[in-house]
XYZ file of C-alpha atoms in Angstrom:
567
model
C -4.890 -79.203 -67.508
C -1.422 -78.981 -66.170
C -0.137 -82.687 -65.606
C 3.532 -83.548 -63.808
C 5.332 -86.012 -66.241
C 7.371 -88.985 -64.852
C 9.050 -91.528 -67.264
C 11.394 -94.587 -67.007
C 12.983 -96.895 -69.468
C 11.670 -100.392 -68.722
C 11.863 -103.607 -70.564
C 9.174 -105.690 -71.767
C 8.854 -108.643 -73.678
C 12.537 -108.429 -74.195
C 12.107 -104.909 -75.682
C 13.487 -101.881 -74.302
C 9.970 -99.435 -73.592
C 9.703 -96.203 -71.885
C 7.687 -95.746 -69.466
C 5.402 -92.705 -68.339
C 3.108 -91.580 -65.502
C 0.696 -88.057 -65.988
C -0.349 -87.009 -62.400
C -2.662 -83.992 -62.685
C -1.572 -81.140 -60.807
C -4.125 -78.247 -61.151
C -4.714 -77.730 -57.307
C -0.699 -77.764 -56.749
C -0.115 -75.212 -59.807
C -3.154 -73.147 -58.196
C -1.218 -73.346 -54.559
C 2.122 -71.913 -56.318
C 0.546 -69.383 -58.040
C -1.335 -67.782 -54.711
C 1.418 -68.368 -53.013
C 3.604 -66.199 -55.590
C 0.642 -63.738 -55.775
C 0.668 -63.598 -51.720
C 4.050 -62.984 -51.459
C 3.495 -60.226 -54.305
C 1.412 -58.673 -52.137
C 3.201 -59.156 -48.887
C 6.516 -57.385 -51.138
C 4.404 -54.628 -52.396
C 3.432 -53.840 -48.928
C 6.510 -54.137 -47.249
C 8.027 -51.896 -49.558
C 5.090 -48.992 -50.029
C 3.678 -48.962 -46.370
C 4.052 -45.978 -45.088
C 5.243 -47.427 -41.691
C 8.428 -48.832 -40.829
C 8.517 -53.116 -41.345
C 11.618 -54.897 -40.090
C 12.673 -58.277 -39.524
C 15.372 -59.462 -37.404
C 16.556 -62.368 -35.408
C 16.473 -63.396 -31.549
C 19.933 -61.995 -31.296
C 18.488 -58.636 -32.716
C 20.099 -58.572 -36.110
C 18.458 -57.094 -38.640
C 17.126 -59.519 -41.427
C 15.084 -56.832 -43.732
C 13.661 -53.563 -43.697
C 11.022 -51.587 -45.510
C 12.044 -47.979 -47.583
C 9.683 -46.274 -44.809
C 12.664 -47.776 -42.103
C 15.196 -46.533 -44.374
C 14.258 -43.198 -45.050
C 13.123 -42.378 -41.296
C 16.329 -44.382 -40.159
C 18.853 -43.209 -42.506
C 20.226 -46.923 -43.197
C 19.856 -48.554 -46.027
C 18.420 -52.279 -46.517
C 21.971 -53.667 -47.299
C 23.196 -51.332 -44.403
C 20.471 -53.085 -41.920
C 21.928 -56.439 -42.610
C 24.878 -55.340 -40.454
C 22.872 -53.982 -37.818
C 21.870 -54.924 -34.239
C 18.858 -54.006 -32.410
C 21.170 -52.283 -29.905
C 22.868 -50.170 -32.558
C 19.644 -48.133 -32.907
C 17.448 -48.199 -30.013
C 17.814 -45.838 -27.421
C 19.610 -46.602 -24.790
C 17.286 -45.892 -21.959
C 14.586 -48.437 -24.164
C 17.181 -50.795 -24.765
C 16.205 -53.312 -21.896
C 12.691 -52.747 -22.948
C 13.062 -53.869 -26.192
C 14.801 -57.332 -25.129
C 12.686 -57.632 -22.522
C 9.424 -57.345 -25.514
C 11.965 -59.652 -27.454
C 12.156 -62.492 -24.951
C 8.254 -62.167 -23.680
C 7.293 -62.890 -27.237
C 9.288 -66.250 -27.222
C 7.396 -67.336 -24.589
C 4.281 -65.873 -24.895
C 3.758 -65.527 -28.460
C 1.008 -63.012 -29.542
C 1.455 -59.660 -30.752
C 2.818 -56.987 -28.089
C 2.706 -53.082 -28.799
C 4.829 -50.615 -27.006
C 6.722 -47.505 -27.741
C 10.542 -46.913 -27.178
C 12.949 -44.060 -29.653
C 15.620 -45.088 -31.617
C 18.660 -42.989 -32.814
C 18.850 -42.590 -36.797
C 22.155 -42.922 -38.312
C 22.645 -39.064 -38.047
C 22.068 -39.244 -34.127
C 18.493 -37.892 -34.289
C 15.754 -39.422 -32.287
C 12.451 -40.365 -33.251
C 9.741 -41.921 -31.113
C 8.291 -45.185 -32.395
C 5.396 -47.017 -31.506
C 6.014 -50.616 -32.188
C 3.692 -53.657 -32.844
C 6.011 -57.054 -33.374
C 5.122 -60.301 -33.656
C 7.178 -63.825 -33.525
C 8.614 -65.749 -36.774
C 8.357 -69.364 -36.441
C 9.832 -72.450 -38.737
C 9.207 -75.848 -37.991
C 7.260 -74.229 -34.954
C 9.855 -72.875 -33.300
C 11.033 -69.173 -32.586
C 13.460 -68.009 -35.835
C 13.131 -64.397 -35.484
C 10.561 -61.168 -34.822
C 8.529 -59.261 -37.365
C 7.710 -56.100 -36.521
C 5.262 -52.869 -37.388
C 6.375 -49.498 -36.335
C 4.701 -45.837 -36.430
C 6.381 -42.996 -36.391
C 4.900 -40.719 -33.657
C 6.485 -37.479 -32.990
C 3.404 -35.820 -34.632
C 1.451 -37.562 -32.055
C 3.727 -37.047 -29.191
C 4.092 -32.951 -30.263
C 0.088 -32.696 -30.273
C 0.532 -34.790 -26.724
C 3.060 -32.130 -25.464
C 0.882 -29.181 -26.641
C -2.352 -30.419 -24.840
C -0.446 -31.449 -21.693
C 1.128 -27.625 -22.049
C -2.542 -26.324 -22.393
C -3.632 -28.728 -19.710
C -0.949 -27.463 -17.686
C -1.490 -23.785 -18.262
C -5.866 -23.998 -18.248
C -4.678 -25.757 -14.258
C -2.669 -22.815 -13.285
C -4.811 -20.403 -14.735
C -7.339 -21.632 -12.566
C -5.518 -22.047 -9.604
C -4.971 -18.754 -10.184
C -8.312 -17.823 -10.557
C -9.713 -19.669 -7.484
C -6.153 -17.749 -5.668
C -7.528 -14.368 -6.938
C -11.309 -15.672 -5.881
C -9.939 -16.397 -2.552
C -8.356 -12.662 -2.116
C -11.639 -11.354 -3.707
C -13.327 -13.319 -0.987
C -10.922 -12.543 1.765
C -10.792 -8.333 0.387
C -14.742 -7.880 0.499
C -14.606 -9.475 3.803
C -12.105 -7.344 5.248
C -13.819 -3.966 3.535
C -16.595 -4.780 5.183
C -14.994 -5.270 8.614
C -12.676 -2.654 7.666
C -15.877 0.060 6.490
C -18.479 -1.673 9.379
C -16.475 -0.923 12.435
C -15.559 3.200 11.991
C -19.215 3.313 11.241
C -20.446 1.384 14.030
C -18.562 4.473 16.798
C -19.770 7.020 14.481
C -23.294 5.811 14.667
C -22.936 5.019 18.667
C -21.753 7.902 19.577
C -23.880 10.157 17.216
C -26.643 8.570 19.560
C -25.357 9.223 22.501
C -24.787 12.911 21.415
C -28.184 13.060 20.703
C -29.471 11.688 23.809
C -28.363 14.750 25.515
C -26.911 12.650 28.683
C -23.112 13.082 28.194
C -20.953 14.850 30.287
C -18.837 17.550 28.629
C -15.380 15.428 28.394
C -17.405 12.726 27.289
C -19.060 14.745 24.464
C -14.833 16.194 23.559
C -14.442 12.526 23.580
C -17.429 11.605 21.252
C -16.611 14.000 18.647
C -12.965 13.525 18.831
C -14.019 9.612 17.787
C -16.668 10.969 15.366
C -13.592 13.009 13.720
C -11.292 10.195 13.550
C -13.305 7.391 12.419
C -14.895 9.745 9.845
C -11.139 10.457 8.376
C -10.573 6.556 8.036
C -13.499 6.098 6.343
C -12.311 8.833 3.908
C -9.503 7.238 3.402
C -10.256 3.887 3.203
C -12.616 5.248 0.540
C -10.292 7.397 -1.036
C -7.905 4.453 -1.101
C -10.558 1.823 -3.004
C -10.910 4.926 -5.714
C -7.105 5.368 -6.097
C -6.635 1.361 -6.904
C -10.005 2.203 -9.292
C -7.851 4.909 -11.173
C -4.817 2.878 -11.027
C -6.108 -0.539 -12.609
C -7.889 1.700 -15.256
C -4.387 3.519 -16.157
C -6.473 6.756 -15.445
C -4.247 8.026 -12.396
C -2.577 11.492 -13.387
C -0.046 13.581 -12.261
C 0.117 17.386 -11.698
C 4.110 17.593 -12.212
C 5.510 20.716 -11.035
C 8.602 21.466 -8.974
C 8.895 20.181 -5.743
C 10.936 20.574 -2.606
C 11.527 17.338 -1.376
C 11.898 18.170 2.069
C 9.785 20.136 2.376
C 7.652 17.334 0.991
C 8.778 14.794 3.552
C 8.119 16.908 6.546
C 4.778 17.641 5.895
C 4.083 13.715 5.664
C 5.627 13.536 8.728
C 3.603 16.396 10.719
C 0.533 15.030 9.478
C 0.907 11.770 11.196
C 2.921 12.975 14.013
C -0.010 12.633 16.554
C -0.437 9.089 15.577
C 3.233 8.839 16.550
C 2.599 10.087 19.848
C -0.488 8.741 21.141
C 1.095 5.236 20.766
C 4.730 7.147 21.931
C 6.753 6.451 19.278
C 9.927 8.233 19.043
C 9.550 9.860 15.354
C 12.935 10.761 13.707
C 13.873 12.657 10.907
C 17.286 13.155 9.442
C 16.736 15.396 5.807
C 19.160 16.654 3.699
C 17.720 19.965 2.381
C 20.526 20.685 -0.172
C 18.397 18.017 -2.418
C 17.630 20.231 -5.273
C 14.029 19.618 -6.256
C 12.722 17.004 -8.275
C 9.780 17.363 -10.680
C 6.612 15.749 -9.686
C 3.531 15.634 -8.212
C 3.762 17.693 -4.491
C 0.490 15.843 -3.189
C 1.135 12.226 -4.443
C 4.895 12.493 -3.397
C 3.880 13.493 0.230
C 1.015 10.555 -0.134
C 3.906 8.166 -0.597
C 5.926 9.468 2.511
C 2.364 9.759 4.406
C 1.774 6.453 3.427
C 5.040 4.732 4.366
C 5.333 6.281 7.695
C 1.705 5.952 8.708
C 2.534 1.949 7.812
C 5.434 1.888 10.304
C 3.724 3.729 13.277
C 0.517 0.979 12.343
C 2.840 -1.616 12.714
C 5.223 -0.463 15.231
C 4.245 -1.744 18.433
C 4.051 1.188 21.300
C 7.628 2.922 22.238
C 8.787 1.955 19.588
C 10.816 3.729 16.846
C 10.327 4.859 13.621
C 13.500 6.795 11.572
C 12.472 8.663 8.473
C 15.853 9.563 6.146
C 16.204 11.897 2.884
C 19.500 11.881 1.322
C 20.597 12.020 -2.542
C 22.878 9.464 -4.427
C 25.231 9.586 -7.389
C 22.040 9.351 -9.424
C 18.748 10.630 -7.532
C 17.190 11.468 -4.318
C 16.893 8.242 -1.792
C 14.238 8.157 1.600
C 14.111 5.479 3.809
C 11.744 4.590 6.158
C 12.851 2.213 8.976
C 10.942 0.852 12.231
C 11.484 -1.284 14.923
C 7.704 -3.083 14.415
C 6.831 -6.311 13.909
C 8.346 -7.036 10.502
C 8.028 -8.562 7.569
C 7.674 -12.734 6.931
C 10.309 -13.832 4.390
C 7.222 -15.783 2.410
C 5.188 -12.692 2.311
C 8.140 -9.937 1.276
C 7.969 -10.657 -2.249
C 4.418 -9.742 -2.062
C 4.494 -7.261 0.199
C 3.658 -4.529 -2.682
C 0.489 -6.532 -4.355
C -2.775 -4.925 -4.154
C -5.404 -6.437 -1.601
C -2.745 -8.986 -0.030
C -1.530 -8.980 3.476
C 0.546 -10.854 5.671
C -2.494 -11.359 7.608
C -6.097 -11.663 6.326
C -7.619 -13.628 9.080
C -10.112 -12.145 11.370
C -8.014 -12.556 14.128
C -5.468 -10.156 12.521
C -4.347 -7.360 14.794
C -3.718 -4.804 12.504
C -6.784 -3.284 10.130
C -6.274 -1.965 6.701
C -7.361 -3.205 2.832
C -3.989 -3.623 2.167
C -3.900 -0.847 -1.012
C -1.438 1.445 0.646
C 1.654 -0.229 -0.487
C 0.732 -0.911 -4.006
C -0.593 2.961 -4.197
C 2.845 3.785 -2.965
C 4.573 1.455 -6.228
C 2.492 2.647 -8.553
C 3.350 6.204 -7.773
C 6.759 5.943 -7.033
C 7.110 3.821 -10.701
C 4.610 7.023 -12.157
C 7.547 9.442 -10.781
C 10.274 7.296 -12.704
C 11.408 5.554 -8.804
C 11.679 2.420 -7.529
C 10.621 0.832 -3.972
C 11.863 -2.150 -1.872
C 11.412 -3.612 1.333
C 13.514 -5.458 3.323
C 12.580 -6.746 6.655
C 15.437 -9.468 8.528
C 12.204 -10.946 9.726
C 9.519 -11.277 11.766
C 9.391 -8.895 15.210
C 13.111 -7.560 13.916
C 11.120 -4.381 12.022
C 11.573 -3.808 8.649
C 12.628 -0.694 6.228
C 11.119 0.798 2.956
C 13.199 2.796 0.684
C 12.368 4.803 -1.849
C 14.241 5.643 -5.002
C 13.595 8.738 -7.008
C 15.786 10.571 -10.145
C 16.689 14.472 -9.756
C 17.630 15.778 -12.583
C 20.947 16.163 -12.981
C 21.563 19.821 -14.068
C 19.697 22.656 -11.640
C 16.553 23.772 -12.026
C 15.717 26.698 -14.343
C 15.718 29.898 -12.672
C 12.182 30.272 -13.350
C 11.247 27.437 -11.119
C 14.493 27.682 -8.398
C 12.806 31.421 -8.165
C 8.987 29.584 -7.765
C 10.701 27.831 -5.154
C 12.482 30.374 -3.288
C 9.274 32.299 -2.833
C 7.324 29.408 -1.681
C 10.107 29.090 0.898
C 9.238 32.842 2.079
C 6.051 33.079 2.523
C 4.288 33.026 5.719
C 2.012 30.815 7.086
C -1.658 30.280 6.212
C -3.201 33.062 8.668
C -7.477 32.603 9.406
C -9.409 32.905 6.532
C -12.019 35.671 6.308
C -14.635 35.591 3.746
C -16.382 38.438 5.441
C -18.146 40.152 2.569
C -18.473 36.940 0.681
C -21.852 36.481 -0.965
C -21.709 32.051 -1.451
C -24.300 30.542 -3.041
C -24.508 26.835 -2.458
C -26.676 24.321 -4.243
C -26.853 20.866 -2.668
C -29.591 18.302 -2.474
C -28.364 16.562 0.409
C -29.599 18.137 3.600
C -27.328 17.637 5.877
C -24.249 18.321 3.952
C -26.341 21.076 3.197
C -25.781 22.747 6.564
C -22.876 21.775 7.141
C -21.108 23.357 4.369
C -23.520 26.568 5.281
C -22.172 26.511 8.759
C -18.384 26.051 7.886
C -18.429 29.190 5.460
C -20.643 31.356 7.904
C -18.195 30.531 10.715
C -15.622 32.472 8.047
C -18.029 35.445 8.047
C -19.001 34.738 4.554
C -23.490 34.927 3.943
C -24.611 31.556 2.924
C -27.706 30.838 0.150
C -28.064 27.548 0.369
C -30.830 25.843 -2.252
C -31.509 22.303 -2.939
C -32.039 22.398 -6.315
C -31.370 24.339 -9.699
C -34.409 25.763 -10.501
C -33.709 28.295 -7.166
C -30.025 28.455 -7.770
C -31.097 30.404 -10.920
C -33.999 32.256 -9.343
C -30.892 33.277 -6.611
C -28.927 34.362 -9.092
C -31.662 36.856 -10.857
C -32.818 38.226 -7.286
C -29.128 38.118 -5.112
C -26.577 37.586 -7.003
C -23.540 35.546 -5.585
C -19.735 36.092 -5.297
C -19.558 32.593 -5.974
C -21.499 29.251 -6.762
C -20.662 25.841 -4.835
C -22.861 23.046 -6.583
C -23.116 19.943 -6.228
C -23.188 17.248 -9.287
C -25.773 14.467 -8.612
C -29.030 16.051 -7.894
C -32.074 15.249 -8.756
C -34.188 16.777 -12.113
C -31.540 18.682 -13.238
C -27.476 18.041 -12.463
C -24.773 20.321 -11.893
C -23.394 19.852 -15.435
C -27.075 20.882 -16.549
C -25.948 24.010 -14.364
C -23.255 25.125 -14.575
C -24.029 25.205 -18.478
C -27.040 27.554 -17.836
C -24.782 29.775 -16.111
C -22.512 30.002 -18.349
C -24.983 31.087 -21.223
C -26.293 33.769 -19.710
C -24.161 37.162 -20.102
C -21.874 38.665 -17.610
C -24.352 41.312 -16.410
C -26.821 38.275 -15.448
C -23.529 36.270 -14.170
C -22.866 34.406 -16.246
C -18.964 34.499 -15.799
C -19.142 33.848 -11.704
C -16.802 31.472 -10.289
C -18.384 28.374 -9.670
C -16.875 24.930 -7.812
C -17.908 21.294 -8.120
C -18.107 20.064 -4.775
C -19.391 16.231 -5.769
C -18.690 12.503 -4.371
C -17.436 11.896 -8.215
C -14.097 11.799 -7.386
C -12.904 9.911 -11.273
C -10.106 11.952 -13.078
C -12.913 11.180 -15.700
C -15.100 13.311 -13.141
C -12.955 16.787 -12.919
C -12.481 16.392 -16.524
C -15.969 16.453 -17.011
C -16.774 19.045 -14.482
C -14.185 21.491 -15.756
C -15.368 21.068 -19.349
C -18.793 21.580 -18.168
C -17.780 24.930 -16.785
C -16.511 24.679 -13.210
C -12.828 26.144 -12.345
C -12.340 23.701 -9.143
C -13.728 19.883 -9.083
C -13.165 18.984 -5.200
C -14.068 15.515 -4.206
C -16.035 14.789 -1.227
C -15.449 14.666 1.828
C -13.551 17.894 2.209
C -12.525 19.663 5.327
C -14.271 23.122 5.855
C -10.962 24.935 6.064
C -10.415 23.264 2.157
C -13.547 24.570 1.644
C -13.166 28.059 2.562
C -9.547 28.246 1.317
C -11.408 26.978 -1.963
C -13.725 30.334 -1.837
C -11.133 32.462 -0.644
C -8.539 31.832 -3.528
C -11.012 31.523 -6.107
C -12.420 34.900 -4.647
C -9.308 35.983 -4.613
C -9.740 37.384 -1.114
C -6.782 35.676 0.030
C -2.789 35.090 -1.524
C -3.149 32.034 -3.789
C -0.153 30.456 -3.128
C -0.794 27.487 -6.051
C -3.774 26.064 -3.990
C -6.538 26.232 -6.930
C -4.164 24.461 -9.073
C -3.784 21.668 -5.980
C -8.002 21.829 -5.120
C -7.958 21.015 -8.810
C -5.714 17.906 -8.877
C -7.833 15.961 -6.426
């Protein structure tokens, strides 16, 4: 039993005694030695936690720290002791931190917050801090305080409020793109709906019988037109198809540019002058030629110019320019129309977006022409801009595109010259032409029969290939014009047939895919199959003869199998 010892000297009875008092003292020795044991175990934990443990005064001087605060500080404990709070806190935190200081004197409790402090070798490092207030003889001596380091925490923050951000623009982006989905299939419809509606109204009224003669001119003439927009608002849709696939090829050849530009220009002259609009033309025709594809460079000119006259408001003007550089050749398109908004110019080449998509827009379109006109003009190794000084103040497309810098080989300077020299197409006569077509649909049926027998040549026309074969054992043809989706058997299935037989049952006769598969996947397939043309649908009836005629070889080819191919 542990017992506290007092003693005294004392006299008694005249003799000096000593004096002594045992007091037990178990539950005071048992106090001590928790207490020792607690503080043990408060030590140990300052010193291993893994989170930084401080102490310092109301006047923010360190008293202690753990080794987690020294090794994420950079001080050491003896270093600490000549530290202030405002020594390592980050500025910008700085009030925070006294503020947190001077709340807990009155307030008492534990308070958790987060500020940074700067280590010793001016890094920063974002704490979150739990401190609580040291008190002797009940009053305020000083602040303990718990700290985490979080920069783990706050990276893993930083990366989901990155994701957050990105996952809120991808779908804004989304619903964006959803919008101009929406706002594209309603314009195609408008766009493909209305053309059809006169075709359809006046077909009727043709077939009444009860129109004068003008008014029957008149009926076809708006039959004719509203047929060609639906071709190419169709051809369009499939050129954007090819494009977004990466399946769009070029025939590259050499090419007179001019020449180029002013057949873009003759073909939409009329437009030009039913809405009188003064077309001009200034074209340099010492531009050597440029190597490319003939039909998709005059689809770019076609395009831009068609775009001014659309958009160029009636007597207006519209200036089309071809002149070379240092570098290349340059055209320029510029109009006097209604311009371009300086919020919409930067998207003025996107596919399916227009400056105006509601439906009280005066101007039609899908708003594909422009981004056709990039893509090719980027496939030819060009660029394209726009500038516009704003709205009603017109605007001007140019176009940039590389000639190379050393002339032509003679080979293709002589291609050229020729091409220069011949005459112009004369009639086509395929008098003497036995054509046998097979198509399924009836009434493209007779019309193709009627185009070609208007040309003199005899027309077999069959719906199916079971009697294109039979044709070919009883009157044989000069050539073979067969369409590819048919029922029972397809033109492939054909054209295969044909090709197995032996010469003297012709099985070498020219033969042309004339087919609504209009895919460069398509006239790949069709040529492998065994066709020498694949011409898309719908084709003009001079194509069509001139189709027969070269492949005939009735007529001076002039390059136009290898251009009925490339559609």
């Amino acid at each position: 039993m542990p017992v506290e010892i007092s003693a005294a000297v004392t006299e008694l009875g005249g003799r000096a005694v000593v004096q002594s008092i045992f007091r037990d003292i178990t539950d005071r020795t048992r106090a001590d030695r928790a207490l020792r044991e607690s503080e043990e175990r408060y030590r140990g934990l300052f010193e291993d936690a893994n989170d930084l443990v401080y102490t310092h005064d109301l006047a923010g001087n360190f008293t202690s720290i753990n080794k987690a605060a020294e090794r994420i500080t950079g001080y050491t404990a003896t270093e600490a002791a000549r530290v202030n709070l405002s020594q390592v806190v980050a500025p910008e935190h700085l009030e925070l931190a006294r503020e947190m200081v001077s709340r807990k004197v009155v307030s008492g409790g534990p308070t958790v917050y987060e500020l940074d402090v700067i280590t010793r070798d001016g890094n920063r490092v974002p704490l979150e801090v739990s401190t609580r207030l040291m008190l002797r003889d009940g009053k305020p001596v000083g602040v303990q305080g718990i700290a985490r380091d979080i920069r783990e925490r706050r990276r893993i923050e930083a990366e989901r409020a990155e994701l957050l951000a990105r996952e809120q623009a991808a779908r804004a982006e989304a619903e964006l793109a959803n919008r101009a989905k929406d706002e594209f299939l309603a314009t195609l419809s408008h766009e493909l709906r209305t053309p059809l509606s006169a075709i359809l109204i006046w077909a009727r009224l043709l077939r009444s019988g009860r129109l004068e003669p003008d008014a029957r001119t008149r009926a076809l003439e708006v039959i004719e037109r509203n047929t060609k927009l639906q071709a190419r608002l169709i051809e369009d849709l499939l050129e954007v198809s090819r494009i977004i696939a990466g399946k769009l090829r070029l025939e590259l050849t050499p090419v007179d540019l001019a020449a180029t530009v002013e057949g873009a220009i003759d073909a939409v002259r009329a437009a030009a002058d039913a809405k009188e609009i003064t077309l001009e033309c200034e074209l340099d025709h010492g531009i050597g030629p440029v190597r490319g594809d003939r039909n998709r460079l005059q689809q770019i000119v076609w395009n831009l110019v068609a775009n001014a006259i659309k958009f160029t408001p009636s007597g207006g003007r519209v200036a089309v320019r071809l002149e070379r550089d240092a570098h290349g050749a340059v055209i320029s398109v510029r109009d006097t129309g209604i311009g371009i908004p300086d919020d919409f110019l930067p998207h003025i080449f996107e596919r399916f977006r227009q400056a105006d998509s509601t439906s009280t827009r005066a101007h039609g379109g899908l708003g594909l022409g422009l981004a056709i006109v990039r893509h090719l003009v980027e496939r030819h190794g060009g660029t394209v801009t726009a500038a516009s000084p704003g709205e009603g103040q017109g605007a001007t497309f140019t176009v940039w595109l590389p000639v190379p810098a050393k002339d032509v080989e003679a080979g293709d300077a002589a291609w050229l010259s020729g091409l220069a020299r011949r005459p112009g197409p004369s009639p086509l006569s395929l008098h003497g032409l036995h054509v046998l077509l097979v198509e399924d649909e009836s009434d493209m049926r007779e019309s193709v029969t009627v185009s070609l027998e208007l040309c003199g040549a005899r027309v077999t026309a069959v719906g199916a290939a079971p009697a294109a074969l039979e044709i070919l054992d009883r009157d044989p043809p000069d050539i073979v014009l067969c369409d590819i989706g048919m029922p029972g058997e397809d033109g492939y299935a054909l054209v295969r047939k044909i090709r197995s037989r032996g010469a003297e049952r012709g099985g070498q006769i020219p033969a042309v895919a004339l087919t609504a598969y209009a895919r460069d996947e398509d006239r790949s397939r069709a040529l492998d199959a065994g066709f020498q043309i694949h011409v898309a649908k719908p084709v003009e009836p001079t194509e069509i003869a001139r189709v027969v005629a070269d492949l005939c070889g009735s007529t001076a080819r002039v390059g136009r199998v290898a251009a009925a191919r490339g559609r």
